[in-house]
């Protein structure tokens, strides 16, 4: 069996041609430098980037032969965190950040990985917390450029 190879990727907004296939990856799986992935049909894909990259839903691997493999963000089990108002939500974000947790910050809510201990802590701060299953695209950390 032939292993496909990629050393580069294209951001979703720069993809002009139709990908020949796609692959579903969770948020942590989309943060990579060198890894062997398996496509839906069983074909292996060696990702061999020069530097670590954080890929998003819709981005594409550019194969050595020029074909594209689209990356689809896979739904994950998460916690949705809501506050009483914007100030309260900002305080909840501080508590999440203080624990160095990955978070997807939106206007009226924050998504974090499922963690019952953190859920109880946030509820103790007055947060409304509920489990959800959605695509997860956490913010890059302040030191993301160093990894």
mmCIF file of N, CA and C in Angstrom:
data_model
loop_
_atom_site.group_PDB
_atom_site.id
_atom_site.type_symbol
_atom_site.label_atom_id
_atom_site.label_comp_id
_atom_site.label_asym_id
_atom_site.label_seq_id
_atom_site.Cartn_x
_atom_site.Cartn_y
_atom_site.Cartn_z
ATOM 1 N N UNK A 1 0.845 -1.187 0.000
ATOM 2 C CA UNK A 1 0.000 0.000 0.000
ATOM 3 C C UNK A 1 0.888 1.248 0.000
ATOM 4 N N UNK A 2 0.533 2.194 -0.805
ATOM 5 C CA UNK A 2 1.269 3.443 -0.908
ATOM 6 C C UNK A 2 0.829 4.395 0.200
ATOM 7 N N UNK A 3 1.797 5.055 0.790
ATOM 8 C CA UNK A 3 1.497 6.072 1.784
ATOM 9 C C UNK A 3 1.587 7.441 1.116
ATOM 10 N N UNK A 4 0.510 8.220 1.243
ATOM 11 C CA UNK A 4 0.520 9.590 0.731
ATOM 12 C C UNK A 4 1.347 10.441 1.676
ATOM 13 N N UNK A 5 1.836 11.581 1.178
ATOM 14 C CA UNK A 5 2.689 12.446 2.000
ATOM 15 C C UNK A 5 2.325 13.901 1.760
ATOM 16 N N UNK A 6 2.404 14.689 2.842
ATOM 17 C CA UNK A 6 2.206 16.130 2.735
ATOM 18 C C UNK A 6 3.242 16.857 3.578
ATOM 19 N N UNK A 7 3.740 17.945 3.028
ATOM 20 C CA UNK A 7 4.671 18.789 3.773
ATOM 21 C C UNK A 7 4.131 20.207 3.915
ATOM 22 N N UNK A 8 2.895 20.412 3.408
ATOM 23 C CA UNK A 8 2.315 21.758 3.490
ATOM 24 C C UNK A 8 0.791 21.681 3.535
ATOM 25 N N UNK A 9 0.199 22.813 3.843
ATOM 26 C CA UNK A 9 -1.252 22.896 3.933
ATOM 27 C C UNK A 9 -1.708 24.232 3.371
ATOM 28 N N UNK A 10 -3.005 24.314 3.105
ATOM 29 C CA UNK A 10 -3.612 25.556 2.610
ATOM 30 C C UNK A 10 -4.769 25.913 3.531
ATOM 31 N N UNK A 11 -4.845 27.180 3.915
ATOM 32 C CA UNK A 11 -5.957 27.656 4.737
ATOM 33 C C UNK A 11 -7.236 27.635 3.909
ATOM 34 N N UNK A 12 -8.347 27.394 4.574
ATOM 35 C CA UNK A 12 -9.644 27.219 3.908
ATOM 36 C C UNK A 12 -9.966 28.346 2.933
ATOM 37 N N UNK A 13 -9.680 29.588 3.318
ATOM 38 C CA UNK A 13 -10.042 30.719 2.461
ATOM 39 C C UNK A 13 -9.142 30.851 1.228
ATOM 40 N N UNK A 14 -8.102 30.030 1.113
ATOM 41 C CA UNK A 14 -7.225 30.058 -0.059
ATOM 42 C C UNK A 14 -7.381 28.820 -0.938
ATOM 43 N N UNK A 15 -8.290 27.915 -0.564
ATOM 44 C CA UNK A 15 -8.497 26.693 -1.337
ATOM 45 C C UNK A 15 -9.426 27.002 -2.504
ATOM 46 N N UNK A 16 -8.929 26.786 -3.720
ATOM 47 C CA UNK A 16 -9.703 27.102 -4.923
ATOM 48 C C UNK A 16 -10.220 25.856 -5.636
ATOM 49 N N UNK A 17 -9.587 24.713 -5.412
ATOM 50 C CA UNK A 17 -10.034 23.509 -6.098
ATOM 51 C C UNK A 17 -10.681 22.539 -5.119
ATOM 52 N N UNK A 18 -11.435 21.622 -5.672
ATOM 53 C CA UNK A 18 -12.173 20.668 -4.844
ATOM 54 C C UNK A 18 -11.234 19.576 -4.321
ATOM 55 N N UNK A 19 -11.226 19.348 -2.998
ATOM 56 C CA UNK A 19 -10.410 18.261 -2.441
ATOM 57 C C UNK A 19 -10.907 16.903 -2.934
ATOM 58 N N UNK A 20 -10.000 15.932 -3.033
ATOM 59 C CA UNK A 20 -10.406 14.616 -3.514
ATOM 60 C C UNK A 20 -10.976 13.763 -2.390
ATOM 61 N N UNK A 21 -10.698 14.125 -1.145
ATOM 62 C CA UNK A 21 -11.254 13.427 0.012
ATOM 63 C C UNK A 21 -11.126 14.333 1.228
ATOM 64 N N UNK A 22 -11.625 13.852 2.362
ATOM 65 C CA UNK A 22 -11.515 14.631 3.597
ATOM 66 C C UNK A 22 -11.162 13.707 4.749
ATOM 67 N N UNK A 23 -10.792 14.321 5.863
ATOM 68 C CA UNK A 23 -10.477 13.573 7.081
ATOM 69 C C UNK A 23 -11.046 14.347 8.266
ATOM 70 N N UNK A 24 -11.682 13.618 9.189
ATOM 71 C CA UNK A 24 -12.230 14.224 10.404
ATOM 72 C C UNK A 24 -11.198 14.142 11.518
ATOM 73 N N UNK A 25 -10.909 15.285 12.148
ATOM 74 C CA UNK A 25 -9.920 15.332 13.222
ATOM 75 C C UNK A 25 -10.435 16.197 14.373
ATOM 76 N N UNK A 26 -10.198 15.739 15.610
ATOM 77 C CA UNK A 26 -10.512 16.550 16.780
ATOM 78 C C UNK A 26 -9.497 17.681 16.888
ATOM 79 N N UNK A 27 -9.783 18.643 17.761
ATOM 80 C CA UNK A 27 -8.922 19.826 17.908
ATOM 81 C C UNK A 27 -7.468 19.438 18.201
ATOM 82 N N UNK A 28 -7.255 18.516 19.135
ATOM 83 C CA UNK A 28 -5.878 18.134 19.468
ATOM 84 C C UNK A 28 -5.184 17.440 18.301
ATOM 85 N N UNK A 29 -5.940 16.709 17.494
ATOM 86 C CA UNK A 29 -5.367 16.025 16.333
ATOM 87 C C UNK A 29 -5.020 17.006 15.217
ATOM 88 N N UNK A 30 -5.644 18.179 15.236
ATOM 89 C CA UNK A 30 -5.377 19.189 14.203
ATOM 90 C C UNK A 30 -4.168 20.053 14.548
ATOM 91 N N UNK A 31 -3.527 19.805 15.656
ATOM 92 C CA UNK A 31 -2.317 20.510 16.074
ATOM 93 C C UNK A 31 -1.170 19.515 15.907
ATOM 94 N N UNK A 32 -0.420 19.630 14.803
ATOM 95 C CA UNK A 32 0.549 18.589 14.509
ATOM 96 C C UNK A 32 1.740 19.100 13.703
ATOM 97 N N UNK A 33 2.776 18.304 13.708
ATOM 98 C CA UNK A 33 3.942 18.548 12.876
ATOM 99 C C UNK A 33 4.264 17.304 12.058
ATOM 100 N N UNK A 34 4.439 16.191 12.739
ATOM 101 C CA UNK A 34 4.746 14.929 12.043
ATOM 102 C C UNK A 34 3.863 13.833 12.634
ATOM 103 N N UNK A 35 3.035 13.254 11.766
ATOM 104 C CA UNK A 35 2.115 12.235 12.255
ATOM 105 C C UNK A 35 1.596 11.410 11.085
ATOM 106 N N UNK A 36 1.345 10.132 11.340
ATOM 107 C CA UNK A 36 0.747 9.253 10.350
ATOM 108 C C UNK A 36 -0.757 9.204 10.610
ATOM 109 N N UNK A 37 -1.533 9.644 9.636
ATOM 110 C CA UNK A 37 -2.993 9.635 9.737
ATOM 111 C C UNK A 37 -3.541 8.568 8.788
ATOM 112 N N UNK A 38 -4.763 8.143 9.055
ATOM 113 C CA UNK A 38 -5.411 7.163 8.195
ATOM 114 C C UNK A 38 -6.699 7.773 7.654
ATOM 115 N N UNK A 39 -6.801 7.822 6.321
ATOM 116 C CA UNK A 39 -8.000 8.353 5.680
ATOM 117 C C UNK A 39 -9.134 7.337 5.791
ATOM 118 N N UNK A 40 -10.340 7.777 5.491
ATOM 119 C CA UNK A 40 -11.524 6.945 5.635
ATOM 120 C C UNK A 40 -11.431 5.626 4.861
ATOM 121 N N UNK A 41 -10.774 5.652 3.702
ATOM 122 C CA UNK A 41 -10.661 4.433 2.890
ATOM 123 C C UNK A 41 -9.495 3.539 3.308
ATOM 124 N N UNK A 42 -8.801 3.915 4.403
ATOM 125 C CA UNK A 42 -7.683 3.118 4.905
ATOM 126 C C UNK A 42 -6.321 3.549 4.400
ATOM 127 N N UNK A 43 -6.284 4.495 3.470
ATOM 128 C CA UNK A 43 -5.015 5.000 2.944
ATOM 129 C C UNK A 43 -4.285 5.782 4.031
ATOM 130 N N UNK A 44 -2.990 5.548 4.145
ATOM 131 C CA UNK A 44 -2.183 6.269 5.129
ATOM 132 C C UNK A 44 -1.710 7.598 4.550
ATOM 133 N N UNK A 45 -1.663 8.604 5.416
ATOM 134 C CA UNK A 45 -1.185 9.938 5.030
ATOM 135 C C UNK A 45 -0.135 10.366 6.041
ATOM 136 N N UNK A 46 1.093 10.539 5.577
ATOM 137 C CA UNK A 46 2.169 11.016 6.441
ATOM 138 C C UNK A 46 2.206 12.537 6.381
ATOM 139 N N UNK A 47 1.943 13.169 7.514
ATOM 140 C CA UNK A 47 2.060 14.622 7.637
ATOM 141 C C UNK A 47 3.480 14.885 8.123
ATOM 142 N N UNK A 48 4.219 15.691 7.381
ATOM 143 C CA UNK A 48 5.628 15.947 7.699
ATOM 144 C C UNK A 48 5.931 17.427 7.489
ATOM 145 N N UNK A 49 5.391 18.257 8.394
ATOM 146 C CA UNK A 49 5.589 19.702 8.307
ATOM 147 C C UNK A 49 6.936 20.091 8.900
ATOM 148 N N UNK A 50 7.476 21.197 8.428
ATOM 149 C CA UNK A 50 8.729 21.725 8.975
ATOM 150 C C UNK A 50 8.530 22.208 10.406
ATOM 151 N N UNK A 51 7.362 22.856 10.650
ATOM 152 C CA UNK A 51 7.034 23.377 11.976
ATOM 153 C C UNK A 51 5.634 22.910 12.368
ATOM 154 N N UNK A 52 5.363 22.899 13.649
ATOM 155 C CA UNK A 52 4.039 22.550 14.136
ATOM 156 C C UNK A 52 3.012 23.556 13.629
ATOM 157 N N UNK A 53 1.856 23.055 13.235
ATOM 158 C CA UNK A 53 0.783 23.909 12.728
ATOM 159 C C UNK A 53 -0.524 23.549 13.423
ATOM 160 N N UNK A 54 -1.363 24.555 13.610
ATOM 161 C CA UNK A 54 -2.711 24.345 14.137
ATOM 162 C C UNK A 54 -3.670 24.529 12.976
ATOM 163 N N UNK A 55 -4.301 23.440 12.569
ATOM 164 C CA UNK A 55 -5.179 23.457 11.416
ATOM 165 C C UNK A 55 -6.628 23.599 11.861
ATOM 166 N N UNK A 56 -7.414 24.249 11.024
ATOM 167 C CA UNK A 56 -8.812 24.529 11.351
ATOM 168 C C UNK A 56 -9.751 23.813 10.387
ATOM 169 N N UNK A 57 -11.006 23.785 10.751
ATOM 170 C CA UNK A 57 -12.050 23.201 9.926
ATOM 171 C C UNK A 57 -12.023 23.845 8.541
ATOM 172 N N UNK A 58 -11.918 23.033 7.501
ATOM 173 C CA UNK A 58 -11.903 23.551 6.131
ATOM 174 C C UNK A 58 -10.519 23.707 5.528
ATOM 175 N N UNK A 59 -9.474 23.752 6.353
ATOM 176 C CA UNK A 59 -8.115 23.796 5.809
ATOM 177 C C UNK A 59 -7.855 22.496 5.046
ATOM 178 N N UNK A 60 -6.822 22.484 4.226
ATOM 179 C CA UNK A 60 -6.507 21.291 3.428
ATOM 180 C C UNK A 60 -5.027 20.929 3.528
ATOM 181 N N UNK A 61 -4.774 19.622 3.596
ATOM 182 C CA UNK A 61 -3.422 19.122 3.384
ATOM 183 C C UNK A 61 -3.176 19.193 1.879
ATOM 184 N N UNK A 62 -2.001 19.669 1.472
ATOM 185 C CA UNK A 62 -1.615 19.675 0.061
ATOM 186 C C UNK A 62 -0.645 18.509 -0.107
ATOM 187 N N UNK A 63 -1.079 17.484 -0.815
ATOM 188 C CA UNK A 63 -0.248 16.299 -1.000
ATOM 189 C C UNK A 63 0.915 16.597 -1.935
ATOM 190 N N UNK A 64 1.939 15.771 -1.867
ATOM 191 C CA UNK A 64 3.106 15.947 -2.727
ATOM 192 C C UNK A 64 2.727 15.927 -4.210
ATOM 193 N N UNK A 65 1.648 15.211 -4.563
ATOM 194 C CA UNK A 65 1.214 15.163 -5.970
ATOM 195 C C UNK A 65 0.242 16.300 -6.319
ATOM 196 N N UNK A 66 -0.006 17.224 -5.369
ATOM 197 C CA UNK A 66 -0.837 18.393 -5.625
ATOM 198 C C UNK A 66 -2.299 18.249 -5.239
ATOM 199 N N UNK A 67 -2.760 17.032 -4.999
ATOM 200 C CA UNK A 67 -4.151 16.849 -4.595
ATOM 201 C C UNK A 67 -4.369 17.387 -3.180
ATOM 202 N N UNK A 68 -5.633 17.634 -2.863
ATOM 203 C CA UNK A 68 -5.988 18.199 -1.558
ATOM 204 C C UNK A 68 -6.800 17.215 -0.725
ATOM 205 N N UNK A 69 -6.537 17.204 0.573
ATOM 206 C CA UNK A 69 -7.334 16.462 1.553
ATOM 207 C C UNK A 69 -7.885 17.493 2.528
ATOM 208 N N UNK A 70 -9.211 17.652 2.510
ATOM 209 C CA UNK A 70 -9.830 18.658 3.377
ATOM 210 C C UNK A 70 -9.931 18.147 4.816
ATOM 211 N N UNK A 71 -9.663 19.050 5.748
ATOM 212 C CA UNK A 71 -9.735 18.736 7.166
ATOM 213 C C UNK A 71 -11.088 19.189 7.690
ATOM 214 N N UNK A 72 -11.804 18.259 8.310
ATOM 215 C CA UNK A 72 -13.099 18.570 8.911
ATOM 216 C C UNK A 72 -12.973 18.439 10.420
ATOM 217 N N UNK A 73 -13.368 19.480 11.133
ATOM 218 C CA UNK A 73 -13.343 19.429 12.589
ATOM 219 C C UNK A 73 -14.381 18.419 13.061
ATOM 220 N N UNK A 74 -13.938 17.478 13.857
ATOM 221 C CA UNK A 74 -14.830 16.440 14.370
ATOM 222 C C UNK A 74 -15.532 16.948 15.625
ATOM 223 N N UNK A 75 -16.788 16.596 15.793
ATOM 224 C CA UNK A 75 -17.497 16.988 17.010
ATOM 225 C C UNK A 75 -16.889 16.279 18.211
ATOM 226 N N UNK A 76 -16.862 17.005 19.334
ATOM 227 C CA UNK A 76 -16.273 16.487 20.567
ATOM 228 C C UNK A 76 -17.224 16.750 21.727
ATOM 229 N N UNK A 77 -17.048 15.980 22.802
ATOM 230 C CA UNK A 77 -17.809 16.219 24.021
ATOM 231 C C UNK A 77 -17.160 17.381 24.764
ATOM 232 N N UNK A 78 -17.934 18.445 24.967
ATOM 233 C CA UNK A 78 -17.423 19.682 25.558
ATOM 234 C C UNK A 78 -18.355 20.171 26.657
ATOM 235 N N UNK A 79 -17.926 21.222 27.323
ATOM 236 C CA UNK A 79 -18.778 21.944 28.266
ATOM 237 C C UNK A 79 -19.023 23.338 27.720
ATOM 238 N N UNK A 80 -20.275 23.748 27.731
ATOM 239 C CA UNK A 80 -20.651 25.110 27.380
ATOM 240 C C UNK A 80 -20.778 25.888 28.682
ATOM 241 N N UNK A 81 -20.071 26.996 28.770
ATOM 242 C CA UNK A 81 -20.061 27.831 29.984
ATOM 243 C C UNK A 81 -20.690 29.169 29.639
ATOM 244 N N UNK A 82 -21.691 29.552 30.420
ATOM 245 C CA UNK A 82 -22.350 30.847 30.233
ATOM 246 C C UNK A 82 -22.366 31.595 31.561
ATOM 247 N N UNK A 83 -22.295 32.899 31.458
ATOM 248 C CA UNK A 83 -22.345 33.749 32.643
ATOM 249 C C UNK A 83 -23.643 34.535 32.686
ATOM 250 N N UNK A 84 -23.858 35.220 33.794
ATOM 251 C CA UNK A 84 -25.064 36.029 33.967
ATOM 252 C C UNK A 84 -25.056 37.236 33.035
ATOM 253 N N UNK A 85 -23.856 37.725 32.702
ATOM 254 C CA UNK A 85 -23.697 38.877 31.810
ATOM 255 C C UNK A 85 -22.265 38.861 31.270
ATOM 256 N N UNK A 86 -21.904 39.850 30.466
ATOM 257 C CA UNK A 86 -20.573 39.884 29.848
ATOM 258 C C UNK A 86 -19.448 39.981 30.880
ATOM 259 N N UNK A 87 -19.645 40.761 31.925
ATOM 260 C CA UNK A 87 -18.620 40.894 32.964
ATOM 261 C C UNK A 87 -18.410 39.570 33.682
ATOM 262 N N UNK A 88 -19.508 38.900 34.012
ATOM 263 C CA UNK A 88 -19.416 37.603 34.676
ATOM 264 C C UNK A 88 -18.722 36.590 33.764
ATOM 265 N N UNK A 89 -19.057 36.597 32.471
ATOM 266 C CA UNK A 89 -18.419 35.679 31.533
ATOM 267 C C UNK A 89 -16.909 35.950 31.444
ATOM 268 N N UNK A 90 -16.530 37.221 31.484
ATOM 269 C CA UNK A 90 -15.105 37.580 31.463
ATOM 270 C C UNK A 90 -14.398 37.038 32.704
ATOM 271 N N UNK A 91 -15.055 37.112 33.853
ATOM 272 C CA UNK A 91 -14.467 36.568 35.092
ATOM 273 C C UNK A 91 -14.333 35.049 34.999
ATOM 274 N N UNK A 92 -15.334 34.396 34.418
ATOM 275 C CA UNK A 92 -15.257 32.946 34.232
ATOM 276 C C UNK A 92 -14.109 32.594 33.286
ATOM 277 N N UNK A 93 -13.928 33.404 32.250
ATOM 278 C CA UNK A 93 -12.812 33.195 31.319
ATOM 279 C C UNK A 93 -11.480 33.310 32.056
ATOM 280 N N UNK A 94 -11.405 34.234 32.985
ATOM 281 C CA UNK A 94 -10.178 34.384 33.769
ATOM 282 C C UNK A 94 -9.888 33.113 34.562
ATOM 283 N N UNK A 95 -10.921 32.557 35.207
ATOM 284 C CA UNK A 95 -10.738 31.326 35.988
ATOM 285 C C UNK A 95 -10.303 30.160 35.093
ATOM 286 N N UNK A 96 -10.877 30.087 33.906
ATOM 287 C CA UNK A 96 -10.498 29.031 32.954
ATOM 288 C C UNK A 96 -9.047 29.225 32.512
ATOM 289 N N UNK A 97 -8.696 30.457 32.169
ATOM 290 C CA UNK A 97 -7.331 30.755 31.745
ATOM 291 C C UNK A 97 -6.318 30.553 32.851
ATOM 292 N N UNK A 98 -6.712 30.855 34.070
ATOM 293 C CA UNK A 98 -5.827 30.688 35.216
ATOM 294 C C UNK A 98 -5.446 29.218 35.421
ATOM 295 N N UNK A 99 -6.264 28.323 34.883
ATOM 296 C CA UNK A 99 -5.987 26.886 34.966
ATOM 297 C C UNK A 99 -5.383 26.354 33.663
ATOM 298 N N UNK A 100 -5.026 27.268 32.762
ATOM 299 C CA UNK A 100 -4.353 26.929 31.496
ATOM 300 C C UNK A 100 -5.146 25.923 30.670
ATOM 301 N N UNK A 101 -6.466 26.087 30.657
ATOM 302 C CA UNK A 101 -7.327 25.194 29.882
ATOM 303 C C UNK A 101 -7.544 25.746 28.485
ATOM 304 N N UNK A 102 -7.633 24.860 27.518
ATOM 305 C CA UNK A 102 -7.989 25.279 26.171
ATOM 306 C C UNK A 102 -9.432 25.763 26.192
ATOM 307 N N UNK A 103 -9.701 26.846 25.485
ATOM 308 C CA UNK A 103 -11.051 27.406 25.478
ATOM 309 C C UNK A 103 -11.360 28.038 24.123
ATOM 310 N N UNK A 104 -12.589 27.852 23.702
ATOM 311 C CA UNK A 104 -13.120 28.529 22.520
ATOM 312 C C UNK A 104 -14.018 29.637 23.056
ATOM 313 N N UNK A 105 -13.593 30.864 22.868
ATOM 314 C CA UNK A 105 -14.292 32.003 23.459
ATOM 315 C C UNK A 105 -15.191 32.644 22.413
ATOM 316 N N UNK A 106 -16.464 32.722 22.748
ATOM 317 C CA UNK A 106 -17.453 33.326 21.866
ATOM 318 C C UNK A 106 -18.132 34.476 22.600
ATOM 319 N N UNK A 107 -18.980 35.187 21.910
ATOM 320 C CA UNK A 107 -19.620 36.386 22.480
ATOM 321 C C UNK A 107 -20.404 36.105 23.760
ATOM 322 N N UNK A 108 -21.181 35.015 23.787
ATOM 323 C CA UNK A 108 -22.050 34.749 24.928
ATOM 324 C C UNK A 108 -21.752 33.445 25.658
ATOM 325 N N UNK A 109 -20.664 32.796 25.265
ATOM 326 C CA UNK A 109 -20.335 31.524 25.915
ATOM 327 C C UNK A 109 -18.870 31.176 25.688
ATOM 328 N N UNK A 110 -18.421 30.195 26.467
ATOM 329 C CA UNK A 110 -17.076 29.641 26.333
ATOM 330 C C UNK A 110 -17.230 28.133 26.238
ATOM 331 N N UNK A 111 -16.511 27.504 25.322
ATOM 332 C CA UNK A 111 -16.486 26.051 25.229
ATOM 333 C C UNK A 111 -15.145 25.552 25.750
ATOM 334 N N UNK A 112 -15.195 24.526 26.589
ATOM 335 C CA UNK A 112 -13.980 23.886 27.112
ATOM 336 C C UNK A 112 -14.164 22.376 27.025
ATOM 337 N N UNK A 113 -13.072 21.658 27.193
ATOM 338 C CA UNK A 113 -13.148 20.194 27.196
ATOM 339 C C UNK A 113 -13.958 19.727 28.407
ATOM 340 N N UNK A 114 -14.611 18.600 28.233
ATOM 341 C CA UNK A 114 -15.418 18.014 29.293
ATOM 342 C C UNK A 114 -14.543 17.685 30.499
ATOM 343 N N UNK A 115 -14.874 18.263 31.654
ATOM 344 C CA UNK A 115 -14.112 18.044 32.885
ATOM 345 C C UNK A 115 -15.052 18.332 34.050
ATOM 346 N N UNK A 116 -15.445 17.277 34.766
ATOM 347 C CA UNK A 116 -16.431 17.423 35.838
ATOM 348 C C UNK A 116 -15.919 18.263 37.005
ATOM 349 N N UNK A 117 -14.636 18.186 37.286
ATOM 350 C CA UNK A 117 -14.059 18.987 38.379
ATOM 351 C C UNK A 117 -14.128 20.477 38.022
ATOM 352 N N UNK A 118 -13.751 20.820 36.795
ATOM 353 C CA UNK A 118 -13.807 22.218 36.349
ATOM 354 C C UNK A 118 -15.259 22.689 36.288
ATOM 355 N N UNK A 119 -16.166 21.818 35.864
ATOM 356 C CA UNK A 119 -17.588 22.183 35.816
ATOM 357 C C UNK A 119 -18.086 22.591 37.202
ATOM 358 N N UNK A 120 -17.737 21.818 38.209
ATOM 359 C CA UNK A 120 -18.165 22.138 39.587
ATOM 360 C C UNK A 120 -17.552 23.453 40.055
ATOM 361 N N UNK A 121 -16.277 23.673 39.732
ATOM 362 C CA UNK A 121 -15.611 24.919 40.113
ATOM 363 C C UNK A 121 -16.318 26.109 39.470
ATOM 364 N N UNK A 122 -16.653 25.999 38.186
ATOM 365 C CA UNK A 122 -17.319 27.100 37.485
ATOM 366 C C UNK A 122 -18.734 27.320 38.010
ATOM 367 N N UNK A 123 -19.441 26.247 38.293
ATOM 368 C CA UNK A 123 -20.776 26.375 38.893
ATOM 369 C C UNK A 123 -20.697 27.063 40.245
ATOM 370 N N UNK A 124 -19.626 26.791 40.988
ATOM 371 C CA UNK A 124 -19.393 27.467 42.271
ATOM 372 C C UNK A 124 -19.162 28.963 42.085
ATOM 373 N N UNK A 125 -18.756 29.366 40.878
ATOM 374 C CA UNK A 125 -18.562 30.786 40.550
ATOM 375 C C UNK A 125 -19.832 31.380 39.936
ATOM 376 N N UNK A 126 -20.923 30.597 39.929
ATOM 377 C CA UNK A 126 -22.193 31.091 39.404
ATOM 378 C C UNK A 126 -22.422 30.854 37.926
ATOM 379 N N UNK A 127 -21.550 30.082 37.284
ATOM 380 C CA UNK A 127 -21.697 29.808 35.851
ATOM 381 C C UNK A 127 -22.830 28.827 35.586
ATOM 382 N N UNK A 128 -23.411 28.948 34.413
ATOM 383 C CA UNK A 128 -24.342 27.947 33.906
ATOM 384 C C UNK A 128 -23.517 27.051 32.997
ATOM 385 N N UNK A 129 -23.413 25.773 33.345
ATOM 386 C CA UNK A 129 -22.552 24.833 32.626
ATOM 387 C C UNK A 129 -23.393 23.655 32.155
ATOM 388 N N UNK A 130 -23.242 23.316 30.871
ATOM 389 C CA UNK A 130 -23.946 22.131 30.374
ATOM 390 C C UNK A 130 -23.089 21.417 29.339
ATOM 391 N N UNK A 131 -23.187 20.087 29.289
ATOM 392 C CA UNK A 131 -22.444 19.322 28.283
ATOM 393 C C UNK A 131 -23.060 19.527 26.895
ATOM 394 N N UNK A 132 -22.195 19.626 25.884
ATOM 395 C CA UNK A 132 -22.612 19.749 24.483
ATOM 396 C C UNK A 132 -21.683 18.899 23.630
ATOM 397 N N UNK A 133 -22.112 18.601 22.432
ATOM 398 C CA UNK A 133 -21.254 17.898 21.464
ATOM 399 C C UNK A 133 -21.181 18.774 20.224
ATOM 400 N N UNK A 134 -19.993 19.373 20.005
ATOM 401 C CA UNK A 134 -19.801 20.333 18.921
ATOM 402 C C UNK A 134 -18.367 20.264 18.420
ATOM 403 N N UNK A 135 -18.134 20.964 17.311
ATOM 404 C CA UNK A 135 -16.766 21.148 16.819
ATOM 405 C C UNK A 135 -16.067 22.096 17.778
ATOM 406 N N UNK A 136 -14.765 21.875 18.001
ATOM 407 C CA UNK A 136 -14.004 22.651 18.980
ATOM 408 C C UNK A 136 -12.799 23.282 18.313
ATOM 409 N N UNK A 137 -12.716 24.601 18.411
ATOM 410 C CA UNK A 137 -11.569 25.345 17.880
ATOM 411 C C UNK A 137 -11.070 26.297 18.958
ATOM 412 N N UNK A 138 -10.270 25.775 19.897
ATOM 413 C CA UNK A 138 -9.788 26.623 20.983
ATOM 414 C C UNK A 138 -8.831 27.705 20.498
ATOM 415 N N UNK A 139 -8.760 28.770 21.280
ATOM 416 C CA UNK A 139 -7.843 29.873 20.992
ATOM 417 C C UNK A 139 -6.406 29.380 21.049
ATOM 418 N N UNK A 140 -5.544 29.991 20.257
ATOM 419 C CA UNK A 140 -4.115 29.740 20.383
ATOM 420 C C UNK A 140 -3.642 30.373 21.678
ATOM 421 N N UNK A 141 -2.783 29.688 22.396
ATOM 422 C CA UNK A 141 -2.239 30.257 23.620
ATOM 423 C C UNK A 141 -1.273 31.394 23.328
ATOM 424 N N UNK A 142 -0.961 32.146 24.356
ATOM 425 C CA UNK A 142 -0.068 33.289 24.208
ATOM 426 C C UNK A 142 1.313 32.872 23.690
ATOM 427 N N UNK A 143 1.703 31.628 23.969
ATOM 428 C CA UNK A 143 3.030 31.171 23.558
ATOM 429 C C UNK A 143 2.961 30.186 22.394
ATOM 430 N N UNK A 144 1.832 30.157 21.666
ATOM 431 C CA UNK A 144 1.635 29.201 20.586
ATOM 432 C C UNK A 144 2.732 29.308 19.519
ATOM 433 N N UNK A 145 3.238 30.508 19.272
ATOM 434 C CA UNK A 145 4.268 30.699 18.249
ATOM 435 C C UNK A 145 5.579 30.006 18.621
ATOM 436 N N UNK A 146 5.760 29.705 19.898
ATOM 437 C CA UNK A 146 7.020 29.105 20.350
ATOM 438 C C UNK A 146 7.044 27.588 20.209
ATOM 439 N N UNK A 147 5.875 26.970 19.905
ATOM 440 C CA UNK A 147 5.814 25.515 19.844
ATOM 441 C C UNK A 147 5.974 25.036 18.422
#
